[in-house]
Amino acid sequence: MELSAKQIANILNGIVEGNENVLVNGLAKIEEGTPGKLTFLANPLYTNYIYTTKASIVIVNKNFIPESPIDATLIRVDDAYSAFAKLIKYYNRNKQCSPGISTKASISNSAKIGNDVYIGDFVYIGENTIIADEVKIYPNVFIGDNVFIDSETVIFPGVSIYDNSKIGKRCNIHSGVVIGSDGFGFVPQKDNMYEKILQIGNVVIEDDVEIGANTTIDRATLGSTIIKRGVKLDNLIQVAHNVEIGENTVIAAQTGISGSTKIGRNCMIGGQVGIVGHLTIADNVKIAAQSGVSSSITKPGTVFMGSPAFEVDKFKRAYVYFRNFDNIISRIRNIEKKLKQ
Amino acid sequence: MELSAKQIANILNGIVEGNENVLVNGLAKIEEGTPGKLTFLANPLYTNYIYTTKASIVIVNKNFIPESPIDATLIRVDDAYSAFAKLIKYYNRNKQCSPGISTKASISNSAKIGNDVYIGDFVYIGENTIIADEVKIYPNVFIGDNVFIDSETVIFPGVSIYDNSKIGKRCNIHSGVVIGSDGFGFVPQKDNMYEKILQIGNVVIEDDVEIGANTTIDRATLGSTIIKRGVKLDNLIQVAHNVEIGENTVIAAQTGISGSTKIGRNCMIGGQVGIVGHLTIADNVKIAAQSGVSSSITKPGTVFMGSPAFEVDKFKRAYVYFRNFDNIISRIRNIEKKLKQ
Amino acid sequence: MELSAKQIANILNGIVEGNENVLVNGLAKIEEGTPGKLTFLANPLYTNYIYTTKASIVIVNKNFIPESPIDATLIRVDDAYSAFAKLIKYYNRNKQCSPGISTKASISNSAKIGNDVYIGDFVYIGENTIIADEVKIYPNVFIGDNVFIDSETVIFPGVSIYDNSKIGKRCNIHSGVVIGSDGFGFVPQKDNMYEKILQIGNVVIEDDVEIGANTTIDRATLGSTIIKRGVKLDNLIQVAHNVEIGENTVIAAQTGISGSTKIGRNCMIGGQVGIVGHLTIADNVKIAAQSGVSSSITKPGTVFMGSPAFEVDKFKRAYVYFRNFDNIISRIRNIEKKLKQ
């Protein structure tokens, strides 16, 4: 898709400064711009690059005053970042898979499909499943029976969604995600073998949730594993059976949450954190990367670190001593020497 | 599927107490029961809920004596939990994919398919592969050449099984699992590049093994990576080439086991544990979550913790001191002061 | 495929010692050889096994002098390991999927497919994507729009490659890998909700890269996430948006690298390592398994360990003290006692 500076200025309600006929066919960072690309200047730290960028067009704030000549054509707008974002959305809307249901998909007769839905090739949709309006389902996705996927949600390629899962509006479910697999529960038998505990609950994902690639969310033993509105999960995260994650909590990659743990709202949890089962984590809690949380955190806003984790300031002081253990041991040796004398 | 109290009592050999015509169409936790749902009371801690549950039917033990009136219809059985489990199995048997081979699957002419097998849409099955009786293979599964899958095993959607893998009876292989990918072995060359070590072994999974979503099991360099009878693996676990995991060992999510390590029987390994390559772990060993095991554990029944890991009691004491490092440093400072005086 | 000792000797330019008509149909470790299998002796530590192996044929070095009688037929070659490797390649070439494009694949009209390409069943290839010569794409793979995959690369089953990704020559991309998923970036709003930062960059993977099963590589926010020539990534690794990994760096399973971090050449990074975002790691750095790297490592060749990580020797000494904390506390107690007296 090639657009001229003039056309872009029209989309953005902006003013062209320079050659209004110059054409661009893609986007670039300002420091990596090449001819034919469009970029933007929003962060003042990047201002220097505008004088050297090879990009053909730069979107700038209306009040930007150059300190030396600029080769690129400028488009002046109220807010350069928002304008750039708007342009991307425009670009994506025109580029993305248009609605339509592939004849190579396999959709049960009892499934109900809304309006303006995209269903790609080799998608399987089970019995009594409901796909609401404007949902996009990319190729090679499996969706079981009695699943509900609400409007404007996007399911990327290769996702597996087990029976009875419920997914809200405007969610993004990235490739390789597994939703609703069996919870990990076994009862030991007399012969050292294990009998599987029946897993008959489901997974409920509310609106505006993002789930990163290859993340796994087990369904509840009974009841529901619940991911509340606005939660953002990164890649390769493990969410065990009967976990609840509160609204707008953000969790970084490779973290694991064990069965039946309840996490509050607006928490920020770093990467590779492990949280033991059956705990309660209060609202606004922060947990540093690689921490291991082995008991409930009841005070909202606490910051924890370490494995097992405790208050971050106390951990950091203890860790400084640990790093300088050599030095501490010398002090003890010195004392012992003096006492001997 | 709607059933009456009377029908359910027949299935379970139970006795109805209350309205035998009341209908249910699903299952619920006792504390979350709603009209039209069936639940059960097995754990005495939940007894209070039976007086307030809105569920239409509750399965109870024969000897249960109510202390106040109960709205729900009761079905009395010998063992409420077992009866509930039996009902679920009955429900699942009637609900689950009935046998049949999709015309949208791609099955090699040389593959041999047993009786009562389900093979879903978009499944690929390679040359000389054998699928035994009553195996279920969900949509979008890839199974390579010379694979053997024994009877009653279930392969969930999106699984990839490389050539020459062997899988036992009654296994559950959850979505996104990869079995038989190349072991990670490279020989450094003079130019800092690496040459790949050939990976020509396979993966052998014995009977009654559970493998959680998105877990990866590499095939052996030569010989077999072996997962013994009754092993239970959670989600997102890494099992490297030539690893052996002993009978009935249970491993929690996101643990990684490096190449050629042998783990004993009846071990319990927590989540996010890392085990170095070429080690031997004795039988009945327990390893706490997030531990890093860097040398063999030869004494059966040992419990290890920490990274690097050592005996759990010693670790816990050391960690208490670490948490209170502040305090220890003050003691040293006090001593130094006294000595100066 | 059954071959005689004579046929194999011809392929390898070797000399048969023993029965040149004996047939083999597979490969085995020397210590696990059975009749009908071929094995090799390259590592002197395994020499004893040659006198007891049940394998029918053993490939040995020309200068090998037996110390007692050997049952197996020998094939003498210049370098037994190389010869065995050559034989495997020969075997794989004859065994592997022959070129051809499945009629069950879904390939856009605007995609360009090179010569001698294999494209399996249920593969989706998007608009304007280019697949170079001798690429192999196994079943159930998704490849988006504007992707470029260079010659001789192998994409295993169930891989998802998002739009605009570039992949070099001779790469192996194992099952379940996700390339080009959205970077994890959100801007907090006033109402505690998050707005997603647009992710419009791509992923660039250079030549000779290996990517293990279920590893995820997010695309850049702007610009490219870059995996340089010769990099080897194990299974279940997380590579965040805008990361760069230098030539011939090797990373073990379940490691996570946060956004915008740049890793040098020839580094060796253990399993389950976490690296914070926006750091720079120098060339030839080694990082021990389970370490957490929270600041840049500027000195090439440094070895780091711990979480947070510091110099390995210092860490190991500190950890010995930590393990013996009991003992250190006793020393402090003794001192305190003496001072009281």
PDB file of N, CA and C in Angstrom, chain B residues 203-263:
ATOM      1  N   VAL B 203      11.752 -41.216  21.319  1.00  0.00           N
ATOM      2  CA  VAL B 203      11.132 -41.041  22.633  1.00  0.00           C
ATOM      3  C   VAL B 203      10.244 -42.254  22.892  1.00  0.00           C
ATOM      4  N   VAL B 204      10.350 -42.820  24.099  1.00  0.00           N
ATOM      5  CA  VAL B 204       9.476 -43.916  24.502  1.00  0.00           C
ATOM      6  C   VAL B 204       8.691 -43.475  25.734  1.00  0.00           C
ATOM      7  N   ILE B 205       7.381 -43.480  25.628  1.00  0.00           N
ATOM      8  CA  ILE B 205       6.499 -43.123  26.743  1.00  0.00           C
ATOM      9  C   ILE B 205       5.699 -44.361  27.099  1.00  0.00           C
ATOM     10  N   GLU B 206       5.810 -44.790  28.345  1.00  0.00           N
ATOM     11  CA  GLU B 206       5.127 -46.028  28.753  1.00  0.00           C
ATOM     12  C   GLU B 206       3.643 -45.781  29.077  1.00  0.00           C
ATOM     13  N   ASP B 207       2.976 -46.739  29.710  1.00  0.00           N
ATOM     14  CA  ASP B 207       1.531 -46.656  29.960  1.00  0.00           C
ATOM     15  C   ASP B 207       1.181 -45.636  31.045  1.00  0.00           C
ATOM     16  N   ASP B 208      -0.033 -45.109  30.987  1.00  0.00           N
ATOM     17  CA  ASP B 208      -0.629 -44.299  32.063  1.00  0.00           C
ATOM     18  C   ASP B 208       0.149 -43.028  32.362  1.00  0.00           C
ATOM     19  N   VAL B 209       0.751 -42.459  31.342  1.00  0.00           N
ATOM     20  CA  VAL B 209       1.516 -41.222  31.507  1.00  0.00           C
ATOM     21  C   VAL B 209       0.625 -40.032  31.128  1.00  0.00           C
ATOM     22  N   GLU B 210       0.729 -38.946  31.898  1.00  0.00           N
ATOM     23  CA  GLU B 210       0.019 -37.695  31.588  1.00  0.00           C
ATOM     24  C   GLU B 210       1.059 -36.649  31.212  1.00  0.00           C
ATOM     25  N   ILE B 211       0.841 -35.958  30.106  1.00  0.00           N
ATOM     26  CA  ILE B 211       1.798 -34.925  29.681  1.00  0.00           C
ATOM     27  C   ILE B 211       1.025 -33.634  29.459  1.00  0.00           C
ATOM     28  N   GLY B 212       1.393 -32.572  30.242  1.00  0.00           N
ATOM     29  CA  GLY B 212       0.652 -31.315  30.239  1.00  0.00           C
ATOM     30  C   GLY B 212       0.918 -30.466  29.003  1.00  0.00           C
ATOM     31  N   ALA B 213       0.069 -29.477  28.826  1.00  0.00           N
ATOM     32  CA  ALA B 213       0.074 -28.624  27.628  1.00  0.00           C
ATOM     33  C   ALA B 213       1.428 -27.968  27.392  1.00  0.00           C
ATOM     34  N   ASN B 214       1.850 -27.952  26.128  1.00  0.00           N
ATOM     35  CA  ASN B 214       3.064 -27.265  25.666  1.00  0.00           C
ATOM     36  C   ASN B 214       4.354 -27.783  26.294  1.00  0.00           C
ATOM     37  N   THR B 215       4.315 -28.947  26.899  1.00  0.00           N
ATOM     38  CA  THR B 215       5.554 -29.605  27.354  1.00  0.00           C
ATOM     39  C   THR B 215       6.315 -30.144  26.149  1.00  0.00           C
ATOM     40  N   THR B 216       7.673 -30.127  26.239  1.00  0.00           N
ATOM     41  CA  THR B 216       8.507 -30.605  25.128  1.00  0.00           C
ATOM     42  C   THR B 216       9.397 -31.752  25.587  1.00  0.00           C
ATOM     43  N   ILE B 217       9.453 -32.793  24.792  1.00  0.00           N
ATOM     44  CA  ILE B 217      10.290 -33.958  25.116  1.00  0.00           C
ATOM     45  C   ILE B 217      11.162 -34.260  23.904  1.00  0.00           C
ATOM     46  N   ASP B 218      12.466 -33.985  24.024  1.00  0.00           N
ATOM     47  CA  ASP B 218      13.375 -34.222  22.900  1.00  0.00           C
ATOM     48  C   ASP B 218      13.701 -35.697  22.765  1.00  0.00           C
ATOM     49  N   ARG B 219      13.970 -36.118  21.541  1.00  0.00           N
ATOM     50  CA  ARG B 219      14.357 -37.515  21.360  1.00  0.00           C
ATOM     51  C   ARG B 219      15.843 -37.680  21.687  1.00  0.00           C
ATOM     52  N   ALA B 220      16.237 -38.918  21.895  1.00  0.00           N
ATOM     53  CA  ALA B 220      17.619 -39.219  22.276  1.00  0.00           C
ATOM     54  C   ALA B 220      18.563 -39.003  21.101  1.00  0.00           C
ATOM     55  N   THR B 221      19.817 -38.697  21.431  1.00  0.00           N
ATOM     56  CA  THR B 221      20.862 -38.616  20.413  1.00  0.00           C
ATOM     57  C   THR B 221      20.993 -39.988  19.760  1.00  0.00           C
ATOM     58  N   LEU B 222      21.209 -41.000  20.594  1.00  0.00           N
ATOM     59  CA  LEU B 222      21.125 -42.409  20.207  1.00  0.00           C
ATOM     60  C   LEU B 222      20.317 -43.070  21.310  1.00  0.00           C
ATOM     61  N   GLY B 223      19.615 -44.161  21.026  1.00  0.00           N
ATOM     62  CA  GLY B 223      18.794 -44.808  22.052  1.00  0.00           C
ATOM     63  C   GLY B 223      17.498 -44.052  22.246  1.00  0.00           C
ATOM     64  N   SER B 224      16.990 -44.007  23.493  1.00  0.00           N
ATOM     65  CA  SER B 224      15.659 -43.450  23.747  1.00  0.00           C
ATOM     66  C   SER B 224      15.635 -42.501  24.943  1.00  0.00           C
ATOM     67  N   THR B 225      14.892 -41.438  24.823  1.00  0.00           N
ATOM     68  CA  THR B 225      14.428 -40.674  25.974  1.00  0.00           C
ATOM     69  C   THR B 225      13.229 -41.449  26.511  1.00  0.00           C
ATOM     70  N   ILE B 226      13.224 -41.763  27.831  1.00  0.00           N
ATOM     71  CA  ILE B 226      12.214 -42.698  28.344  1.00  0.00           C
ATOM     72  C   ILE B 226      11.401 -42.084  29.489  1.00  0.00           C
ATOM     73  N   ILE B 227      10.089 -42.084  29.332  1.00  0.00           N
ATOM     74  CA  ILE B 227       9.173 -41.656  30.386  1.00  0.00           C
ATOM     75  C   ILE B 227       8.443 -42.912  30.827  1.00  0.00           C
ATOM     76  N   LYS B 228       8.731 -43.343  32.074  1.00  0.00           N
ATOM     77  CA  LYS B 228       8.223 -44.643  32.515  1.00  0.00           C
ATOM     78  C   LYS B 228       6.752 -44.594  32.929  1.00  0.00           C
ATOM     79  N   ARG B 229       6.213 -45.762  33.163  1.00  0.00           N
ATOM     80  CA  ARG B 229       4.826 -45.999  33.517  1.00  0.00           C
ATOM     81  C   ARG B 229       4.354 -45.084  34.650  1.00  0.00           C
ATOM     82  N   GLY B 230       3.214 -44.454  34.474  1.00  0.00           N
ATOM     83  CA  GLY B 230       2.573 -43.709  35.556  1.00  0.00           C
ATOM     84  C   GLY B 230       3.144 -42.332  35.829  1.00  0.00           C
ATOM     85  N   VAL B 231       4.117 -41.881  35.048  1.00  0.00           N
ATOM     86  CA  VAL B 231       4.687 -40.539  35.257  1.00  0.00           C
ATOM     87  C   VAL B 231       3.641 -39.476  34.923  1.00  0.00           C
ATOM     88  N   LYS B 232       3.606 -38.388  35.727  1.00  0.00           N
ATOM     89  CA  LYS B 232       2.689 -37.279  35.482  1.00  0.00           C
ATOM     90  C   LYS B 232       3.514 -36.007  35.288  1.00  0.00           C
ATOM     91  N   LEU B 233       3.461 -35.444  34.108  1.00  0.00           N
ATOM     92  CA  LEU B 233       4.166 -34.195  33.806  1.00  0.00           C
ATOM     93  C   LEU B 233       3.137 -33.083  33.618  1.00  0.00           C
ATOM     94  N   ASP B 234       3.383 -31.955  34.272  1.00  0.00           N
ATOM     95  CA  ASP B 234       2.515 -30.782  34.181  1.00  0.00           C
ATOM     96  C   ASP B 234       2.840 -30.007  32.880  1.00  0.00           C
ATOM     97  N   ASN B 235       2.342 -28.804  32.767  1.00  0.00           N
ATOM     98  CA  ASN B 235       2.512 -27.980  31.561  1.00  0.00           C
ATOM     99  C   ASN B 235       3.926 -27.383  31.442  1.00  0.00           C
ATOM    100  N   LEU B 236       4.340 -27.113  30.213  1.00  0.00           N
ATOM    101  CA  LEU B 236       5.530 -26.294  29.901  1.00  0.00           C
ATOM    102  C   LEU B 236       6.814 -26.849  30.502  1.00  0.00           C
ATOM    103  N   ILE B 237       6.896 -28.162  30.615  1.00  0.00           N
ATOM    104  CA  ILE B 237       8.113 -28.823  31.119  1.00  0.00           C
ATOM    105  C   ILE B 237       9.034 -29.139  29.952  1.00  0.00           C
ATOM    106  N   GLN B 238      10.351 -29.057  30.201  1.00  0.00           N
ATOM    107  CA  GLN B 238      11.349 -29.411  29.200  1.00  0.00           C
ATOM    108  C   GLN B 238      12.037 -30.698  29.614  1.00  0.00           C
ATOM    109  N   VAL B 239      11.976 -31.701  28.765  1.00  0.00           N
ATOM    110  CA  VAL B 239      12.687 -32.962  28.993  1.00  0.00           C
ATOM    111  C   VAL B 239      13.679 -33.116  27.848  1.00  0.00           C
ATOM    112  N   ALA B 240      14.976 -33.053  28.166  1.00  0.00           N
ATOM    113  CA  ALA B 240      16.000 -33.059  27.115  1.00  0.00           C
ATOM    114  C   ALA B 240      16.296 -34.476  26.635  1.00  0.00           C
ATOM    115  N   HIS B 241      17.180 -34.574  25.657  1.00  0.00           N
ATOM    116  CA  HIS B 241      17.518 -35.848  25.015  1.00  0.00           C
ATOM    117  C   HIS B 241      18.133 -36.825  26.020  1.00  0.00           C
ATOM    118  N   ASN B 242      17.737 -38.100  25.904  1.00  0.00           N
ATOM    119  CA  ASN B 242      18.304 -39.206  26.686  1.00  0.00           C
ATOM    120  C   ASN B 242      17.974 -39.155  28.178  1.00  0.00           C
ATOM    121  N   VAL B 243      17.051 -38.288  28.573  1.00  0.00           N
ATOM    122  CA  VAL B 243      16.584 -38.301  29.961  1.00  0.00           C
ATOM    123  C   VAL B 243      15.763 -39.566  30.209  1.00  0.00           C
ATOM    124  N   GLU B 244      15.805 -40.087  31.438  1.00  0.00           N
ATOM    125  CA  GLU B 244      14.882 -41.141  31.852  1.00  0.00           C
ATOM    126  C   GLU B 244      14.166 -40.705  33.118  1.00  0.00           C
ATOM    127  N   ILE B 245      12.856 -40.846  33.143  1.00  0.00           N
ATOM    128  CA  ILE B 245      12.067 -40.491  34.328  1.00  0.00           C
ATOM    129  C   ILE B 245      11.392 -41.760  34.834  1.00  0.00           C
ATOM    130  N   GLY B 246      11.651 -42.089  36.126  1.00  0.00           N
ATOM    131  CA  GLY B 246      11.205 -43.368  36.689  1.00  0.00           C
ATOM    132  C   GLY B 246       9.709 -43.427  36.969  1.00  0.00           C
ATOM    133  N   GLU B 247       9.228 -44.620  37.208  1.00  0.00           N
ATOM    134  CA  GLU B 247       7.790 -44.876  37.381  1.00  0.00           C
ATOM    135  C   GLU B 247       7.146 -43.985  38.440  1.00  0.00           C
ATOM    136  N   ASN B 248       5.958 -43.478  38.118  1.00  0.00           N
ATOM    137  CA  ASN B 248       5.114 -42.735  39.067  1.00  0.00           C
ATOM    138  C   ASN B 248       5.759 -41.476  39.623  1.00  0.00           C
ATOM    139  N   THR B 249       6.761 -40.967  38.965  1.00  0.00           N
ATOM    140  CA  THR B 249       7.319 -39.677  39.367  1.00  0.00           C
ATOM    141  C   THR B 249       6.418 -38.563  38.849  1.00  0.00           C
ATOM    142  N   VAL B 250       6.221 -37.520  39.695  1.00  0.00           N
ATOM    143  CA  VAL B 250       5.323 -36.409  39.371  1.00  0.00           C
ATOM    144  C   VAL B 250       6.139 -35.126  39.294  1.00  0.00           C
ATOM    145  N   ILE B 251       5.979 -34.360  38.229  1.00  0.00           N
ATOM    146  CA  ILE B 251       6.785 -33.147  38.034  1.00  0.00           C
ATOM    147  C   ILE B 251       5.859 -31.975  37.720  1.00  0.00           C
ATOM    148  N   ALA B 252       6.015 -30.871  38.493  1.00  0.00           N
ATOM    149  CA  ALA B 252       5.144 -29.703  38.319  1.00  0.00           C
ATOM    150  C   ALA B 252       5.640 -28.805  37.176  1.00  0.00           C
ATOM    151  N   ALA B 253       4.831 -27.818  36.842  1.00  0.00           N
ATOM    152  CA  ALA B 253       4.990 -27.021  35.618  1.00  0.00           C
ATOM    153  C   ALA B 253       6.339 -26.301  35.529  1.00  0.00           C
ATOM    154  N   GLN B 254       6.816 -26.152  34.294  1.00  0.00           N
ATOM    155  CA  GLN B 254       7.950 -25.289  33.945  1.00  0.00           C
ATOM    156  C   GLN B 254       9.283 -25.789  34.476  1.00  0.00           C
ATOM    157  N   THR B 255       9.329 -27.033  34.920  1.00  0.00           N
ATOM    158  CA  THR B 255      10.607 -27.634  35.308  1.00  0.00           C
ATOM    159  C   THR B 255      11.363 -28.066  34.061  1.00  0.00           C
ATOM    160  N   GLY B 256      12.713 -28.020  34.130  1.00  0.00           N
ATOM    161  CA  GLY B 256      13.537 -28.443  33.003  1.00  0.00           C
ATOM    162  C   GLY B 256      14.559 -29.480  33.434  1.00  0.00           C
ATOM    163  N   ILE B 257      14.693 -30.525  32.641  1.00  0.00           N
ATOM    164  CA  ILE B 257      15.638 -31.600  32.954  1.00  0.00           C
ATOM    165  C   ILE B 257      16.617 -31.711  31.797  1.00  0.00           C
ATOM    166  N   SER B 258      17.908 -31.511  32.092  1.00  0.00           N
ATOM    167  CA  SER B 258      18.910 -31.474  31.028  1.00  0.00           C
ATOM    168  C   SER B 258      19.314 -32.874  30.584  1.00  0.00           C
ATOM    169  N   GLY B 259      20.056 -32.928  29.498  1.00  0.00           N
ATOM    170  CA  GLY B 259      20.320 -34.158  28.781  1.00  0.00           C
ATOM    171  C   GLY B 259      20.941 -35.272  29.607  1.00  0.00           C
ATOM    172  N   SER B 260      20.469 -36.496  29.402  1.00  0.00           N
ATOM    173  CA  SER B 260      21.037 -37.734  29.943  1.00  0.00           C
ATOM    174  C   SER B 260      20.856 -37.906  31.446  1.00  0.00           C
ATOM    175  N   THR B 261      20.098 -37.032  32.092  1.00  0.00           N
ATOM    176  CA  THR B 261      19.832 -37.214  33.530  1.00  0.00           C
ATOM    177  C   THR B 261      18.804 -38.320  33.742  1.00  0.00           C
ATOM    178  N   LYS B 262      19.042 -39.122  34.792  1.00  0.00           N
ATOM    179  CA  LYS B 262      18.126 -40.225  35.118  1.00  0.00           C
ATOM    180  C   LYS B 262      17.469 -39.927  36.460  1.00  0.00           C
ATOM    181  N   ILE B 263      16.140 -39.879  36.461  1.00  0.00           N
ATOM    182  CA  ILE B 263      15.373 -39.595  37.674  1.00  0.00           C
ATOM    183  C   ILE B 263      14.695 -40.879  38.129  1.00  0.00           C
TER     184      ILE B 263
END
